[in-house]
Amino acid sequence: MISEPSRHCTVELQALPSRIGQVRRIVSAQLRYWHLDPLIDHAALGVTELLTNVHRHAQPDKSCTVEIELLLERLTVSVHDHDPRLPTVCDPSTFSTSGRGLALIAAVSESWGVRPSGGTGKVVWFTLPAPPPLFTGRPPHSVYGATTDGPFEPDAVTYLESRTPSVARSAVVG
C-alpha cells in the first residue's frame, strides 16, 4: 500500500533469506520513487539487519510487516513481528560472524528503538533524516499565476503566442 502525502509503504512477508533481498529491492525502488536516493544504502542495510533478526530469532513464526514512512523530513523504517521478546544489543567478540545488527543500525541511523506491540509482538524501528529536496527545474510552488504577467517582456509574450505550436515530445529514461 502506498499513499501520499505522508508517503507510506507497507510490505507483509515471511522473513526468509530469499525474501530479504526482495524487500531490499522494494525499499530501494520506493526511495528512488520518492527521490530519496541518498537514503537507499542505509535504509537497505537497516531493513536487512532487522529482517535477519526476525529470521533468526522470532517465535512462533517468521511473518512480519516492513513499513517505511516519510513524515516531517524523517524516514522511519520499522519491522513488526509476532515475538514479544525484545532484542538486546550484543557486544560480539572480534571474530564473531554475527551479533552486530543493532549496533550497525545505531551507527547508520539518526535514532532507533523497540516497542512492544499489543502483547503479541514488537516493532523495531530506525529513522534517517531526509535530505533537502533536489532542484527539479520547477519552483516549489507556483510563482506566476493568473494575477501576474509573468517574467516575459511584452514582445516576447506576443512572439510566444504567435508561434506555430510544435509537436509535443517526451522521453523516458530507463
Tab-separated table of C-alpha atoms in Angstrom:
chain	number	residue	atom	x	y	z
A	1	MET	CA	0.000	0.000	0.000
A	2	ILE	CA	1.411	3.377	-0.991
A	3	SER	CA	-0.300	6.633	-0.176
A	4	GLU	CA	0.536	10.312	-0.477
A	5	PRO	CA	1.045	12.891	1.049
A	6	SER	CA	2.608	11.258	4.111
A	7	ARG	CA	4.461	8.799	1.883
A	8	HIS	CA	3.871	5.407	3.360
A	9	CYS	CA	4.673	1.877	2.128
A	10	THR	CA	3.938	-1.451	3.839
A	11	VAL	CA	5.145	-4.930	2.872
A	12	GLU	CA	3.999	-8.113	4.614
A	13	LEU	CA	6.227	-11.168	4.280
A	14	GLN	CA	7.821	-14.244	5.774
A	15	ALA	CA	11.357	-13.286	6.878
A	16	LEU	CA	13.134	-15.933	4.838
A	17	PRO	CA	16.569	-15.331	3.284
A	18	SER	CA	15.127	-15.312	-0.243
A	19	ARG	CA	12.558	-12.662	0.718
A	20	ILE	CA	15.051	-10.337	2.418
A	21	GLY	CA	16.712	-9.461	-0.923
A	22	GLN	CA	13.300	-8.818	-2.473
A	23	VAL	CA	12.362	-6.425	0.337
A	24	ARG	CA	15.694	-4.610	-0.045
A	25	ARG	CA	14.848	-4.057	-3.716
A	26	ILE	CA	11.311	-2.888	-2.871
A	27	VAL	CA	12.618	-0.408	-0.293
A	28	SER	CA	15.292	0.840	-2.715
A	29	ALA	CA	12.765	1.291	-5.532
A	30	GLN	CA	10.328	3.104	-3.238
A	31	LEU	CA	13.019	5.505	-2.025
A	32	ARG	CA	14.065	6.168	-5.631
A	33	TYR	CA	10.422	6.893	-6.470
A	34	TRP	CA	10.291	9.368	-3.589
A	35	HIS	CA	13.583	10.946	-4.785
A	36	LEU	CA	15.368	9.867	-1.590
A	37	ASP	CA	18.287	8.161	-3.318
A	38	PRO	CA	20.862	9.251	-0.682
A	39	LEU	CA	18.985	7.168	1.927
A	40	ILE	CA	18.902	3.904	-0.025
A	41	ASP	CA	22.123	2.328	1.284
A	42	HIS	CA	21.401	2.972	4.970
A	43	ALA	CA	17.728	2.032	4.700
A	44	ALA	CA	18.537	-1.192	2.827
A	45	LEU	CA	21.237	-2.110	5.355
A	46	GLY	CA	18.911	-1.438	8.270
A	47	VAL	CA	15.959	-3.369	6.869
A	48	THR	CA	18.283	-6.284	6.074
A	49	GLU	CA	19.531	-6.400	9.650
A	50	LEU	CA	16.017	-6.196	11.111
A	51	LEU	CA	14.667	-8.922	8.820
A	52	THR	CA	17.661	-11.122	9.559
A	53	ASN	CA	16.886	-10.782	13.266
A	54	VAL	CA	13.281	-11.843	12.627
A	55	HIS	CA	14.512	-14.821	10.598
A	56	ARG	CA	16.992	-15.928	13.277
A	57	HIS	CA	15.127	-15.156	16.488
A	58	ALA	CA	11.375	-14.579	16.092
A	59	GLN	CA	8.992	-17.181	17.521
A	60	PRO	CA	6.395	-18.611	16.912
A	61	ASP	CA	6.589	-17.671	13.225
A	62	LYS	CA	8.632	-15.624	10.784
A	63	SER	CA	5.793	-13.456	9.475
A	64	CYS	CA	6.395	-9.745	9.760
A	65	THR	CA	5.499	-6.364	8.314
A	66	VAL	CA	8.022	-3.858	6.988
A	67	GLU	CA	6.864	-0.272	6.956
A	68	ILE	CA	8.596	2.806	5.576
A	69	GLU	CA	7.175	6.242	6.112
A	70	LEU	CA	8.377	9.730	5.289
A	71	LEU	CA	6.921	12.265	7.658
A	72	LEU	CA	8.261	15.649	8.771
A	73	GLU	CA	11.546	15.221	6.893
A	74	ARG	CA	12.292	11.896	8.627
A	75	LEU	CA	12.241	8.466	7.064
A	76	THR	CA	11.158	5.802	9.544
A	77	VAL	CA	11.765	2.157	8.725
A	78	SER	CA	10.122	-0.362	11.034
A	79	VAL	CA	9.648	-4.115	11.242
A	80	HIS	CA	6.789	-5.628	13.246
A	81	ASP	CA	6.955	-9.310	14.189
A	82	HIS	CA	4.903	-11.585	16.449
A	83	ASP	CA	7.577	-12.369	19.057
A	84	PRO	CA	7.110	-10.287	22.241
A	85	ARG	CA	10.752	-10.781	23.324
A	86	LEU	CA	12.679	-7.523	22.943
A	87	PRO	CA	16.089	-7.566	21.234
A	88	THR	CA	19.280	-6.623	23.031
A	89	VAL	CA	22.444	-5.048	21.702
A	90	CYS	CA	25.300	-7.537	21.907
A	91	ASP	CA	28.992	-6.911	22.305
A	92	PRO	CA	30.342	-9.618	19.994
A	93	SER	CA	33.955	-10.667	20.036
A	94	THR	CA	36.265	-9.522	17.271
A	95	PHE	CA	35.961	-12.802	15.404
A	96	SER	CA	32.186	-13.290	15.764
A	97	THR	CA	30.314	-13.574	12.481
A	98	SER	CA	27.008	-12.292	13.857
A	99	GLY	CA	25.566	-10.143	16.626
A	100	ARG	CA	26.313	-6.705	15.186
A	101	GLY	CA	22.959	-5.926	13.532
A	102	LEU	CA	21.545	-3.480	16.070
A	103	ALA	CA	24.949	-1.840	16.510
A	104	LEU	CA	25.089	-1.295	12.730
A	105	ILE	CA	21.611	0.215	12.774
A	106	ALA	CA	22.637	2.517	15.633
A	107	ALA	CA	25.726	3.569	13.669
A	108	VAL	CA	23.960	4.459	10.413
A	109	SER	CA	20.679	5.857	11.733
A	110	GLU	CA	19.656	9.068	13.414
A	111	SER	CA	17.739	7.138	16.086
A	112	TRP	CA	16.361	3.662	16.664
A	113	GLY	CA	14.293	1.795	19.188
A	114	VAL	CA	11.960	-1.041	20.010
A	115	ARG	CA	8.471	-1.044	21.455
A	116	PRO	CA	6.077	-3.825	22.444
A	117	SER	CA	3.073	-4.146	20.166
A	118	GLY	CA	-0.102	-5.148	21.964
A	119	GLY	CA	1.385	-8.131	23.791
A	120	THR	CA	1.575	-10.057	20.527
A	121	GLY	CA	4.885	-8.859	19.242
A	122	LYS	CA	7.163	-5.899	18.894
A	123	VAL	CA	8.191	-3.176	16.491
A	124	VAL	CA	11.869	-2.396	15.910
A	125	TRP	CA	12.421	0.884	14.074
A	126	PHE	CA	15.057	3.375	12.974
A	127	THR	CA	14.982	6.860	11.467
A	128	LEU	CA	17.064	8.598	8.842
A	129	PRO	CA	16.982	12.340	8.160
A	130	ALA	CA	15.613	13.100	4.703
A	131	PRO	CA	17.914	15.153	2.502
A	132	PRO	CA	16.697	18.558	1.337
A	133	PRO	CA	14.657	18.333	-1.877
A	134	LEU	CA	16.701	18.450	-5.052
A	135	PHE	CA	16.006	21.195	-7.549
A	136	THR	CA	13.706	19.692	-10.168
A	137	GLY	CA	13.662	22.618	-12.571
A	138	ARG	CA	10.324	23.803	-11.206
A	139	PRO	CA	9.804	26.292	-8.416
A	140	PRO	CA	8.483	24.714	-5.221
A	141	HIS	CA	5.157	26.479	-5.714
A	142	SER	CA	3.500	28.467	-8.464
A	143	VAL	CA	5.239	31.797	-8.983
A	144	TYR	CA	3.340	33.145	-11.965
A	145	GLY	CA	-0.407	32.888	-11.903
A	146	ALA	CA	-3.491	34.483	-13.365
A	147	THR	CA	-2.847	37.717	-11.480
A	148	THR	CA	0.660	38.350	-12.828
A	149	ASP	CA	2.025	38.991	-16.292
A	150	GLY	CA	4.945	36.605	-15.865
A	151	PRO	CA	8.647	37.135	-16.466
A	152	PHE	CA	8.435	37.943	-20.183
A	153	GLU	CA	8.756	41.222	-21.960
A	154	PRO	CA	5.538	42.172	-23.809
A	155	ASP	CA	7.180	41.486	-27.214
A	156	ALA	CA	8.316	38.023	-26.080
A	157	VAL	CA	4.804	37.119	-24.971
A	158	THR	CA	3.451	38.152	-28.379
A	159	TYR	CA	6.166	36.117	-30.095
A	160	LEU	CA	5.419	33.024	-27.967
A	161	GLU	CA	1.691	33.296	-28.616
A	162	SER	CA	2.126	33.761	-32.363
A	163	ARG	CA	4.444	30.795	-32.915
A	164	THR	CA	3.136	27.714	-34.594
A	165	PRO	CA	2.711	25.002	-31.980
A	166	SER	CA	5.280	22.243	-32.144
A	167	VAL	CA	4.692	18.547	-31.657
A	168	ALA	CA	4.920	17.536	-28.022
A	169	ARG	CA	7.657	15.045	-27.263
A	170	SER	CA	8.663	13.139	-24.190
A	171	ALA	CA	11.398	10.752	-23.213
A	172	VAL	CA	11.586	8.157	-20.502
A	173	VAL	CA	14.998	7.332	-19.186
A	174	GLY	CA	15.110	3.704	-18.057
